Coordinates of C-alpha atoms in Angstrom, one line a residue:
X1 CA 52.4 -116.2 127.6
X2 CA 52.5 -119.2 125.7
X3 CA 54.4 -122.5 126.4
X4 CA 55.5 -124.8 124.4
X5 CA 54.5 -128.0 125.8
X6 CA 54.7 -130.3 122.5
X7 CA 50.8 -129.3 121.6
X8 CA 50.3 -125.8 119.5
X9 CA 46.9 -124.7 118.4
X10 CA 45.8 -121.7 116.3
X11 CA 45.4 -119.2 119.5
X12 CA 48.8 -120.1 120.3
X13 CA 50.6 -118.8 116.8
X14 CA 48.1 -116.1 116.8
X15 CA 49.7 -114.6 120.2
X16 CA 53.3 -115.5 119.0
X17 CA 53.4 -114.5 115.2
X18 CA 50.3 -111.3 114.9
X19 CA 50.5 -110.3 118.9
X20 CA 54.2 -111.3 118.9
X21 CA 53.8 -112.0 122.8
X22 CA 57.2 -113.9 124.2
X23 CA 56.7 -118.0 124.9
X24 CA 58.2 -120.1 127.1
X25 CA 59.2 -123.6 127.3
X26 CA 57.8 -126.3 129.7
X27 CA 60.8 -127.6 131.8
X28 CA 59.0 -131.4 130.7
X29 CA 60.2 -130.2 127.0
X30 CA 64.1 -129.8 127.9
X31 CA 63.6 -133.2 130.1
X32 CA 62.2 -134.8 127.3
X33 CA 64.4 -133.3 124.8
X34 CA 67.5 -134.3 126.9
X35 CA 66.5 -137.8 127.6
X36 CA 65.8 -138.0 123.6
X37 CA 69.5 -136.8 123.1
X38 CA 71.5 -139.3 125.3
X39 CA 69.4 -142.2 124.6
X40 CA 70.6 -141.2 120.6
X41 CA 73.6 -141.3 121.8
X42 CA 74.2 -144.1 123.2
X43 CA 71.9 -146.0 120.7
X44 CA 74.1 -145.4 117.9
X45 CA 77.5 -146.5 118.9
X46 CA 78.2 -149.7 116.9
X47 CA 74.7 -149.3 114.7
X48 CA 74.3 -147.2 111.5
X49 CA 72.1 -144.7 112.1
X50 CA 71.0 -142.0 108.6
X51 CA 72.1 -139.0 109.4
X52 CA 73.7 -140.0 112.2
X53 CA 77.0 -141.7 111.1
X54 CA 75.9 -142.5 107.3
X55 CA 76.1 -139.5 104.7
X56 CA 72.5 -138.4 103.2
X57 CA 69.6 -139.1 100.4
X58 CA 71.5 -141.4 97.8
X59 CA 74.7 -140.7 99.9
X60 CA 73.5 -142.7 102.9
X61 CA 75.6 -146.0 101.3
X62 CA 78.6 -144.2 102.6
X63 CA 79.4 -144.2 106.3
X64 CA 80.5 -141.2 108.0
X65 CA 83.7 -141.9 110.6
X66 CA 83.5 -141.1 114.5
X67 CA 85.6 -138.1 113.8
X68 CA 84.3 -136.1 110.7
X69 CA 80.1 -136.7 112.3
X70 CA 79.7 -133.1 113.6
X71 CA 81.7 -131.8 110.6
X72 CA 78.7 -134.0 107.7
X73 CA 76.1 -132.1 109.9
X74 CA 77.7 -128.4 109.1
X75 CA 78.4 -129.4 105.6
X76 CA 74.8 -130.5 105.3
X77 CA 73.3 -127.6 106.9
X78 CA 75.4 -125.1 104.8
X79 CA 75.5 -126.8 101.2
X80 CA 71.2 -127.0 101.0
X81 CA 71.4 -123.4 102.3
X82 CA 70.7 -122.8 98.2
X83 CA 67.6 -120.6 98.2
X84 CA 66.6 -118.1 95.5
X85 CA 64.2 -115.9 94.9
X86 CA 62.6 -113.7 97.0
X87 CA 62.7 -113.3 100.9
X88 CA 59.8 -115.1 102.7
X89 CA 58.3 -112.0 105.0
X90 CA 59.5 -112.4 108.8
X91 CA 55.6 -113.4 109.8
X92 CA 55.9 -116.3 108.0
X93 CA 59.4 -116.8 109.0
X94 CA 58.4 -116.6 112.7
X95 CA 55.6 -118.8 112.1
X96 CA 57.9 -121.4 110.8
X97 CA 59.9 -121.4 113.9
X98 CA 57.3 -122.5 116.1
X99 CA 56.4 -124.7 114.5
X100 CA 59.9 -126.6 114.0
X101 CA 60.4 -125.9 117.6
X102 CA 57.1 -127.5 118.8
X103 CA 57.6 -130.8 116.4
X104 CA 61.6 -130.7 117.7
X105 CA 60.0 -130.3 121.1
X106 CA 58.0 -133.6 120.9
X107 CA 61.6 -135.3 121.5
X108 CA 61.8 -137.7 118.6
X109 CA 64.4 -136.3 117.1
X110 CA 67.7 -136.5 119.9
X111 CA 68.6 -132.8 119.1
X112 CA 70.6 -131.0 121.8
X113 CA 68.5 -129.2 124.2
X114 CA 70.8 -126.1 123.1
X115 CA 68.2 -126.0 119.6
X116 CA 64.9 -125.3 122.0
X117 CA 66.8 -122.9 123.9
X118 CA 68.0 -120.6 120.9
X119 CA 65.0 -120.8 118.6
X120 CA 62.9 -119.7 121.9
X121 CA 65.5 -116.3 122.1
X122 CA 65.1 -116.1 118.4
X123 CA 61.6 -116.3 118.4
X124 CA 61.0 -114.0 121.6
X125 CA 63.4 -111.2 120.2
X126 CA 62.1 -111.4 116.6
X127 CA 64.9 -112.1 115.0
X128 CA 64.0 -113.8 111.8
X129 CA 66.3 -115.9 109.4
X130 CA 66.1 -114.7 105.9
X131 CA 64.6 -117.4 104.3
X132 CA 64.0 -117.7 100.4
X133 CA 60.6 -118.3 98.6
X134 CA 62.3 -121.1 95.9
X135 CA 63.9 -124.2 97.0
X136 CA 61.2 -126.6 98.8
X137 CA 60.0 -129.8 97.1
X138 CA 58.3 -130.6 100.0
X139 CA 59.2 -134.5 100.2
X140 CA 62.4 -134.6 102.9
X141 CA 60.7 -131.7 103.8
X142 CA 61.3 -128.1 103.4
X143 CA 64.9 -129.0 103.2
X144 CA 66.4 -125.6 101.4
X145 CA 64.5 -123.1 103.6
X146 CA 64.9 -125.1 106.7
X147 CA 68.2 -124.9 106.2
X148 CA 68.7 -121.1 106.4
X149 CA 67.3 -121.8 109.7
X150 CA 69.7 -123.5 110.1
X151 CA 72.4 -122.0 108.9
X152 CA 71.3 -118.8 111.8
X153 CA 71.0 -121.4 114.6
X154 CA 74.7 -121.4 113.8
X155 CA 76.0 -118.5 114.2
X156 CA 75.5 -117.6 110.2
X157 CA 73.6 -116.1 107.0
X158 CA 71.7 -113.2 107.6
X159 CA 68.7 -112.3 109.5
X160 CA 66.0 -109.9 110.0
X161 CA 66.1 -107.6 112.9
X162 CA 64.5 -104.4 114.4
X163 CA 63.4 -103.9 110.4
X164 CA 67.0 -104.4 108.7
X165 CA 68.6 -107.2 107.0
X166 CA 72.0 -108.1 108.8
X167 CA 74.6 -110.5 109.2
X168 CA 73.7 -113.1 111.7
X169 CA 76.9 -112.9 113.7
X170 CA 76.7 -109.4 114.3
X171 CA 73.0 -109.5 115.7
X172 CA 74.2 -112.4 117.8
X173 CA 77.1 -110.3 118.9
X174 CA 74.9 -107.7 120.0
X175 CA 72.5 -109.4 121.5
X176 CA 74.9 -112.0 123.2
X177 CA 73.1 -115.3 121.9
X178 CA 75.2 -118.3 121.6
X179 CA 75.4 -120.6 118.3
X180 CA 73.5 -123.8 119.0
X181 CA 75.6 -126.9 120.0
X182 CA 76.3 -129.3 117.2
X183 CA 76.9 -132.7 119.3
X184 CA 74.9 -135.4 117.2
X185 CA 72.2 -134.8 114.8
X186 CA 71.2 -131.5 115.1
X187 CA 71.7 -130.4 110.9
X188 CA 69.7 -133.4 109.6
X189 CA 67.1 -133.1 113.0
X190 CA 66.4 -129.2 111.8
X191 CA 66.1 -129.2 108.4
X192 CA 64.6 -132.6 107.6
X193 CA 60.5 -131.5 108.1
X194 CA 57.7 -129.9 107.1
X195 CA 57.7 -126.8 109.3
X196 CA 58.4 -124.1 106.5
X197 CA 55.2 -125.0 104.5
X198 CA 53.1 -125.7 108.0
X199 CA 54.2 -122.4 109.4
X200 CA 52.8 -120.5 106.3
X201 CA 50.0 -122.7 106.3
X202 CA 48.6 -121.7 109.7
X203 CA 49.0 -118.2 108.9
X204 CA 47.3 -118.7 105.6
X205 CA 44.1 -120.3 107.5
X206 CA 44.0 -116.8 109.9
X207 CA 44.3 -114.6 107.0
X208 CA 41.5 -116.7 105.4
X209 CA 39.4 -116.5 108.2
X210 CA 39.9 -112.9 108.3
X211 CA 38.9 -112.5 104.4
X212 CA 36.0 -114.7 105.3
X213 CA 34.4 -112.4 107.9
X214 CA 35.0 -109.8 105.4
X215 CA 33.5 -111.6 102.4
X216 CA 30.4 -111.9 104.7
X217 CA 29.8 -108.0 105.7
X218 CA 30.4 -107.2 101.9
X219 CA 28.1 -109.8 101.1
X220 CA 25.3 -108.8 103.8
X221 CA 25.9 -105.4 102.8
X222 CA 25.1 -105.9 99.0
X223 CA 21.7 -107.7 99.8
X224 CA 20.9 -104.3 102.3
X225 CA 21.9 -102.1 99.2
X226 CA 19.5 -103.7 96.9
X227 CA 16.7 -104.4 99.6
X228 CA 16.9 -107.8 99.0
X229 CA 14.6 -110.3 100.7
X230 CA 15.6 -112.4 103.6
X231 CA 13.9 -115.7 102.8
X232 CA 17.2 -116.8 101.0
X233 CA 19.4 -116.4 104.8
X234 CA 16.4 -118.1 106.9
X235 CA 17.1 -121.2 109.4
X236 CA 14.4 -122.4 107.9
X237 CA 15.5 -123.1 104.3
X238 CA 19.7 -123.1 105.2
X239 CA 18.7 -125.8 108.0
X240 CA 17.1 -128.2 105.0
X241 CA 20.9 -128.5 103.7
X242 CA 23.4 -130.5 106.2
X243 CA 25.9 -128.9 105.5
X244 CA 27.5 -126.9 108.7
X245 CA 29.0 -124.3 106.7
X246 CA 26.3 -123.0 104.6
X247 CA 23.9 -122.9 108.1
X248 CA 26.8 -121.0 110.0
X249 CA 27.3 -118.8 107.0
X250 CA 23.3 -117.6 106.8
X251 CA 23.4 -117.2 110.9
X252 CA 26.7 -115.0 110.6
X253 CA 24.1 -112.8 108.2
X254 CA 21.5 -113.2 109.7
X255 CA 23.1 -111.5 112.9
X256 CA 24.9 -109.1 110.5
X257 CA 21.3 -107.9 109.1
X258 CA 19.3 -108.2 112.3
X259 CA 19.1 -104.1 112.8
X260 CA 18.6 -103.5 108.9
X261 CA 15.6 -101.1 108.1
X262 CA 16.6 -102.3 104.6
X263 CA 16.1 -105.7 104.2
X264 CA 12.7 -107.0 103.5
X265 CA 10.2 -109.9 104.0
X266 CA 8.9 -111.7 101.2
X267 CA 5.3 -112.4 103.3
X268 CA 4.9 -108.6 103.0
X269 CA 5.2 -107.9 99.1
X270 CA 4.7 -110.9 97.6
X271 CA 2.4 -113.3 99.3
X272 CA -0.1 -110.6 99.2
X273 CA -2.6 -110.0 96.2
X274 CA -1.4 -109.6 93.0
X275 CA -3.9 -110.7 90.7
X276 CA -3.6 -107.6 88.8
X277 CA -0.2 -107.5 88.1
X278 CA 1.3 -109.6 85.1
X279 CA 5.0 -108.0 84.9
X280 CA 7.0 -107.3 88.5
X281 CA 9.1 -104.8 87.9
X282 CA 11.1 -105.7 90.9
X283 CA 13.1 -108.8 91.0
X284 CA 11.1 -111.9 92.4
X285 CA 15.0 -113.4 93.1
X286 CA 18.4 -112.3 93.5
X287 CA 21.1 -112.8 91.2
X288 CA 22.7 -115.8 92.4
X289 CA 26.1 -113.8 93.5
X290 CA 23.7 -112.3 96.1
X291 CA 20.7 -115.2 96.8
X292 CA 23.6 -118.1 97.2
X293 CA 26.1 -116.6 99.5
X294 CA 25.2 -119.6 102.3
X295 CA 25.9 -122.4 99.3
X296 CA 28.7 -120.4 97.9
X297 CA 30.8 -119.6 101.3
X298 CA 29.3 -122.3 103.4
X299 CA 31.8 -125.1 101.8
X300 CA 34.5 -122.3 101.9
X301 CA 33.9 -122.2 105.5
X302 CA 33.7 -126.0 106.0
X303 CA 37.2 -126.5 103.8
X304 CA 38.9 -123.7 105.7
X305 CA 37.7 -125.6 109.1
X306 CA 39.3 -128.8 107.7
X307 CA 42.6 -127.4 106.3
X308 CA 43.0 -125.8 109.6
X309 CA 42.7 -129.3 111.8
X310 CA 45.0 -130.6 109.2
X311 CA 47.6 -127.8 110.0
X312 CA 47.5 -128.5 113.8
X313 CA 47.9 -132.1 113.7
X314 CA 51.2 -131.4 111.4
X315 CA 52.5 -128.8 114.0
X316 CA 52.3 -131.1 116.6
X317 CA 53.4 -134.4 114.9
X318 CA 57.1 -135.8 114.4
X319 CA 58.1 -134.8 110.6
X320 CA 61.9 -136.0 110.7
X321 CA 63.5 -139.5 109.8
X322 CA 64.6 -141.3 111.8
X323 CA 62.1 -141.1 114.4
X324 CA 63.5 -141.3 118.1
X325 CA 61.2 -143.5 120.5
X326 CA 62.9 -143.4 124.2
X327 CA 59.6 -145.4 125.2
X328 CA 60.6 -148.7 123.2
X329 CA 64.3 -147.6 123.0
X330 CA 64.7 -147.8 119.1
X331 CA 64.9 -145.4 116.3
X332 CA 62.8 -146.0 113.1
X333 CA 63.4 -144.9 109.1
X334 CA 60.3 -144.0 107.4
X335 CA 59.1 -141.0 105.6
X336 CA 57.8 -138.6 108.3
X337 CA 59.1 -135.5 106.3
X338 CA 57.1 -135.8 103.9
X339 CA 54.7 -133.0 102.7
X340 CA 51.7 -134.5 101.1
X341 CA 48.9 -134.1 104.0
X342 CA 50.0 -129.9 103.9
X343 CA 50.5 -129.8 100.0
X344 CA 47.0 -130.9 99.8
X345 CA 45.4 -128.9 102.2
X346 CA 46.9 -125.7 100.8
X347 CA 45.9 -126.6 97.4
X348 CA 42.4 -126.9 98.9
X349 CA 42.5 -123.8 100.4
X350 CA 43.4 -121.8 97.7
X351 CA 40.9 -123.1 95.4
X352 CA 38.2 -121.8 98.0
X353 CA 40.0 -118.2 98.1
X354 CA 39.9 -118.0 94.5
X355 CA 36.0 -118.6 94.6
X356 CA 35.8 -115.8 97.4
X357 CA 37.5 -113.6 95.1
X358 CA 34.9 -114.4 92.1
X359 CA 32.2 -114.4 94.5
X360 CA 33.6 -110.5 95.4
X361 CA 34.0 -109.8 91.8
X362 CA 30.6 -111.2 90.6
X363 CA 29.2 -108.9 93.6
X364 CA 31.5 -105.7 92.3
X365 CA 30.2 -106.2 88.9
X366 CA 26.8 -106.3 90.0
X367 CA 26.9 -102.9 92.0
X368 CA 29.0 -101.2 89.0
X369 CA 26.5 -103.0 86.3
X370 CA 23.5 -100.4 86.4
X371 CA 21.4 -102.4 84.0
X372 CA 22.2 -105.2 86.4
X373 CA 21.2 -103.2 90.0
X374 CA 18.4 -100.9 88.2
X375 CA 19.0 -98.6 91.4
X376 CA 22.4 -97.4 90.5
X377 CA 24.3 -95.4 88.2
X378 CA 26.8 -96.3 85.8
X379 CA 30.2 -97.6 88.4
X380 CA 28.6 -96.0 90.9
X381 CA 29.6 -92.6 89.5
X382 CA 28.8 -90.0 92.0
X383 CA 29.8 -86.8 89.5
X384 CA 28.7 -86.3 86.0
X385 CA 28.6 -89.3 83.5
X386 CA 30.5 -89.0 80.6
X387 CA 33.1 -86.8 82.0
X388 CA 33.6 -88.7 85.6
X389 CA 34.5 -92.2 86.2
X390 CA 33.4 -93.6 89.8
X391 CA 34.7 -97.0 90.1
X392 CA 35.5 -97.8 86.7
X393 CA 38.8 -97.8 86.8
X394 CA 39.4 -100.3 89.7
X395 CA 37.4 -102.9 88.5
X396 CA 39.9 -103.6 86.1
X397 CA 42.1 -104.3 88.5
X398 CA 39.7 -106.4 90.5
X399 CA 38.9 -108.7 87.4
X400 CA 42.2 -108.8 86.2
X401 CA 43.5 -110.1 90.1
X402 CA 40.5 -112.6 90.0
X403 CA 42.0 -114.3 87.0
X404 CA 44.9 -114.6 88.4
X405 CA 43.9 -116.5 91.1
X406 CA 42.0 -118.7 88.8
X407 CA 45.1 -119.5 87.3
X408 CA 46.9 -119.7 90.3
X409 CA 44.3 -122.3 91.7
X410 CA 45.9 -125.3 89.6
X411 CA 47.0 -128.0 92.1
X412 CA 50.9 -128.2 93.2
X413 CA 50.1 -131.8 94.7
X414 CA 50.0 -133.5 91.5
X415 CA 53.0 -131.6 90.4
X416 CA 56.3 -134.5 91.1
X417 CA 59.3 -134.1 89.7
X418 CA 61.3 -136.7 90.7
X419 CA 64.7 -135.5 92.0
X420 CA 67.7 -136.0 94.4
X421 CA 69.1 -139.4 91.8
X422 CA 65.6 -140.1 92.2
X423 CA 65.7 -140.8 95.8
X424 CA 63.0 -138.3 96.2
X425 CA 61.1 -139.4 93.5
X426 CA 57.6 -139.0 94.7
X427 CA 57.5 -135.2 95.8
X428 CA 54.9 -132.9 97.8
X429 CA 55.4 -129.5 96.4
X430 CA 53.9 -128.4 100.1
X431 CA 55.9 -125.0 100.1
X432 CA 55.3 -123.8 97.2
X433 CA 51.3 -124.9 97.4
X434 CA 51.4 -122.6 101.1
X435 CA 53.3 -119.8 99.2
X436 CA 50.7 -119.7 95.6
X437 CA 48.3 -120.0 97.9
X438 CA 49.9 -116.8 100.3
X439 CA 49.5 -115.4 97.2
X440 CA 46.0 -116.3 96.2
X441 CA 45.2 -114.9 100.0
X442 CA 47.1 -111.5 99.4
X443 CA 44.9 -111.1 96.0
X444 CA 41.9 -111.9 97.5
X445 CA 41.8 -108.7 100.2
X446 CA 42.9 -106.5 97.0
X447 CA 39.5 -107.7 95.2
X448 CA 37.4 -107.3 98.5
X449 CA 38.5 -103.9 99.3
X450 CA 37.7 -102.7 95.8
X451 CA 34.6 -104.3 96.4
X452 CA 34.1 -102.7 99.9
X453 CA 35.0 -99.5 98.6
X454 CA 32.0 -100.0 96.0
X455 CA 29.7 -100.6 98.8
X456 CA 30.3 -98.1 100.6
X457 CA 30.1 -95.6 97.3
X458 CA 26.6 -97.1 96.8
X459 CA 25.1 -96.6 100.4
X460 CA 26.9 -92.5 99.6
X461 CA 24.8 -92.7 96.2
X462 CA 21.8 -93.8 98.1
X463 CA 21.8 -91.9 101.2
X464 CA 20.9 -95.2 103.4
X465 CA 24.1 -95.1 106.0
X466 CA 21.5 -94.8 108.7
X467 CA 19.2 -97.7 107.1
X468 CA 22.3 -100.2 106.9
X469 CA 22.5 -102.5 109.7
X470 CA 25.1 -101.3 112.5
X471 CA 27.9 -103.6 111.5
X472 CA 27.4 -102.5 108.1
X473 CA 27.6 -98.8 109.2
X474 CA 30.5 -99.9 111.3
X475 CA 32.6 -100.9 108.0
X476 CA 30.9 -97.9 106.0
X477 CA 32.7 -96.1 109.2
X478 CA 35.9 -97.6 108.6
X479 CA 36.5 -97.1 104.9
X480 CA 35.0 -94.1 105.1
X481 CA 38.1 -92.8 107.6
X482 CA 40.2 -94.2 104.5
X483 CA 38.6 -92.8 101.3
X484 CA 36.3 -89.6 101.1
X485 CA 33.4 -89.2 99.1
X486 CA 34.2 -88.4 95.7
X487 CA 32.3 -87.0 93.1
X488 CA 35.3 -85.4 90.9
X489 CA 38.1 -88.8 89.3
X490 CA 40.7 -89.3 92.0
X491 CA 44.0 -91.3 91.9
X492 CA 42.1 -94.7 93.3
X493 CA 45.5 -96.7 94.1
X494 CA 46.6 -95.3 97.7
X495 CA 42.9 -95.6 98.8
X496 CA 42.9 -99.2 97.3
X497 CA 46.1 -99.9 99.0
X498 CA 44.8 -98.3 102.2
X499 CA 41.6 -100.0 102.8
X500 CA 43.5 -103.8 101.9
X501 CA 45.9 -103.0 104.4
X502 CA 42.7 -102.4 107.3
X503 CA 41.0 -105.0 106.5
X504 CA 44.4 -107.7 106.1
X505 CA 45.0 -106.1 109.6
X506 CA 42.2 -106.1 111.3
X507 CA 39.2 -108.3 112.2
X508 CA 35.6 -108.0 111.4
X509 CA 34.3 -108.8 114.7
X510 CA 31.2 -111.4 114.8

């Protein structure tokens, strides 16, 4: 079971969010919490504190009286509660939670210990505030969707439960949960951070891991297909680039190929005689879609590693203003909320999804080229040309989805718009950078399992499934369980449908 201790990593939201196992919270969290919450308290009688006693943004001129602070932390919570658009799916929901929990857990931010204790029952029972895509500009934070967390924490909105949308106060009636306590701070503490476009972020950088693997057993499978030589995936050349990623990438193919009867060895067809031969009818090189894979997924690799570190440190950093520090008994006013480090990182990431999803669509268009391939026929057409199709159709749909990820991949971080009486006038645009690049993510499996589909249609075509290496008889396996040879035109969109939703759900184990 995980605990929340005030340090999250990756393991941690994968057992939360995809194994949704229960968590618990250290009892040094609610000590921390609690000292963070009456030295608050006491520290702000006779001192103006934001958010605190002062109203909020441009409003903070105005200063809030002793009797009407609990009611400017409702009306805050309630009036930014303003999302449109559609409903952010509960994963990402959850994984937004935990992460505002963790940072809240830290104990710079004086909240009522009553916030750990009903996030953690929300969390552990799944039951997910309906949050809406539009609202974020990701500078005070994800301050619209943050709020509908809010606004549940409460006692209202609406919420996801046991698969149904319903009122907040009737799932909390049946499941006997308590509002949280609203004593201080506890509106501004919850929705002034970047949790919303973190929490998507870390699942984006699983999902992108996961598409990764993928990429790599289509891409190892291609180079089987086409008896490609192995010179290309050596240690030997991949270790005279410096580059971790492209090295990691070649020994993940390596490994992948290392029971192939199919791949071959330069040394024994090529560095041999050939005096009397002036035109190789074979290729000397692969196209580049199948030679480069270690130079084209190795910085995909390397940038996913990065984006992920960056996503930790932001889960378990404090993202409010004003900072609480107990230690040296002040409170601060900066710009913690602010969403630039995650804005960045997710535009980043997309941008390196979108190149998996050429790379996948380069490799598609090779298999279904014949003139390219020379080995296959026309889209890998198993029944009769002219009158039968193969894979024809679906490449459409695979090039049509690459190009929208192409156009998809233009950068939200330099996107500002100054807003808020221009009190936020420098913006991050972090939450919709994590949600494009959701998007981006979702397209990409769509254009690999086409592309997987194609595979495993060539190694039909070429009777080699006991040639391929085992892991790529392993995924011929899998897809095969999914879609059935076909000779005669089928309706391809349930089997597309199908084989995304394997491989989004499961891993290709190393």
């Amino acid at each position: 079971m995980p605990k929340i201790k005030g340090a999250l990593g990756i393991q941690e939201f994968y057992q939360v969010v995809f194994e949704e196992e229960p968590i618990s919270v250290d009892d040094h969290v609610f000590n921390t919490v609690q000292k963070s919450f009456d030295f608050l308290k006491t520290f702000a009688k006779n001192k103006i504190i934001y958010g605190v006693n002062t109203g909020f943004g441009p409003m903070a001129q105005y200063k809030i009286k002793d009797s009407e602070t609990i009611a400017l932390q409702y009306n805050l919570i309630r009036s930014h509660a303003s999302g449109t658009g559609n409903p952010i799916a509960p994963k990402y929901v959850k994984a937004a939670m935990l992460a505002r929990l963790n940072t809240l857990s830290l104990g710079h931010s004086g909240v009522h210990r009553s916030v750990i204790e009903t996030m953690t029952l929300l969390i552990n029972k799944n039951i997910t505030p309906l949050i809406y895509e539009h609202g974020g500009v990701g500078a005070s934070g994800d301050l619209v969707q943050l709020a509908h967390l809010a606004l549940v924490l409460i006692g209202e909105g609406e919420v996801f439960y046991q698969g149904e949308r319903r009122p907040t106060a009737e799932v909390f009636k049946l499941e006997k949960i308590a509002p949280i306590t609203i004593a201080l701070r506890e509106g501004l503490a919850l929705i002034n951070g970047t949790s919303v476009m973190t929490g998507i972020g870390v699942v984006n950088t699983i999902y992108t891991r996961r598409l990764l693997e993928w990429m790599i057993c289509c891409s190892s499978a291609i180079n089987e297909i086409v008896a490609a030589y192995d010179d290309h995936l050596s240690q030997e050349i991949n270790e005279t680039k410096k580059h971790l990623g492209q090295r990691e990438i070649a020994r993940s193919m390596r490994s992948h190929l290392k029971d192939s009867t199919l791949i071959r060895k330069r040394e024994h067809h090529l560095y041999v005689a050939t005096d009397e031969v002036t035109v190789f009818e074979e290729k000397v090189q692969e196209y580049y879609s199948l030679r480069c894979v270690p130079q084209i997924l190795g910085p995909v690799l390397d940038t996913l590693n990065e984006v992920e570190r960056i996503m930790i440190e932001e889960v378990n950093s404090a993202n409010d203003n004003p900072i609480v520090d107990v230690e040296k008994e002040n409170v601060y006013h900066g710009g913690n909320f602010h969403g630039d480090y995650v804005s960045l990182e997710m535009d980043k990431l997309k941008i390196v999804v979108t190149k998996m999803s050429m790379l996948a669509e380069r490799q598609l268009n090779y298999l279904l080229n014949s003139k390219l391939n020379d080995i296959l026929p026309p889209f890998v057409n198993l029944g009769t040309l002219g009158l039968n199709f193969g894979m024809q159709g679906v490449q459409f749909t695979a090039t049509s989805t690459t190009a929208e990820n192409q156009m998809l991949s233009n950068p939200m971080y330099v996107h500002s718009i100054p807003n808020n009486n221009d009190n936020q006038d420098v913006v991050s645009m972090g939450t919709n950078a994590a949600l494009i690049t959701k998007r981006v993510i979702e397209n990409a499996f769509e254009i690999v399992a086409i592309e997987m589909m194609t595979v495993v249609q060539a190694i039909e075509y070429l009777g080699v499934q006991e040639k391929v290496s085992s892991k790529t008889k392993k995924m011929y396996d899998a897809v095969r369980n999914i879609v059935p040879p076909f000779k005669e035109d089928v309706v391809m969109y349930p089997y597309v449908n199908q084989v995304k939703h394997y491989i989004i759900n499961h891993q290709n184990k190393k």
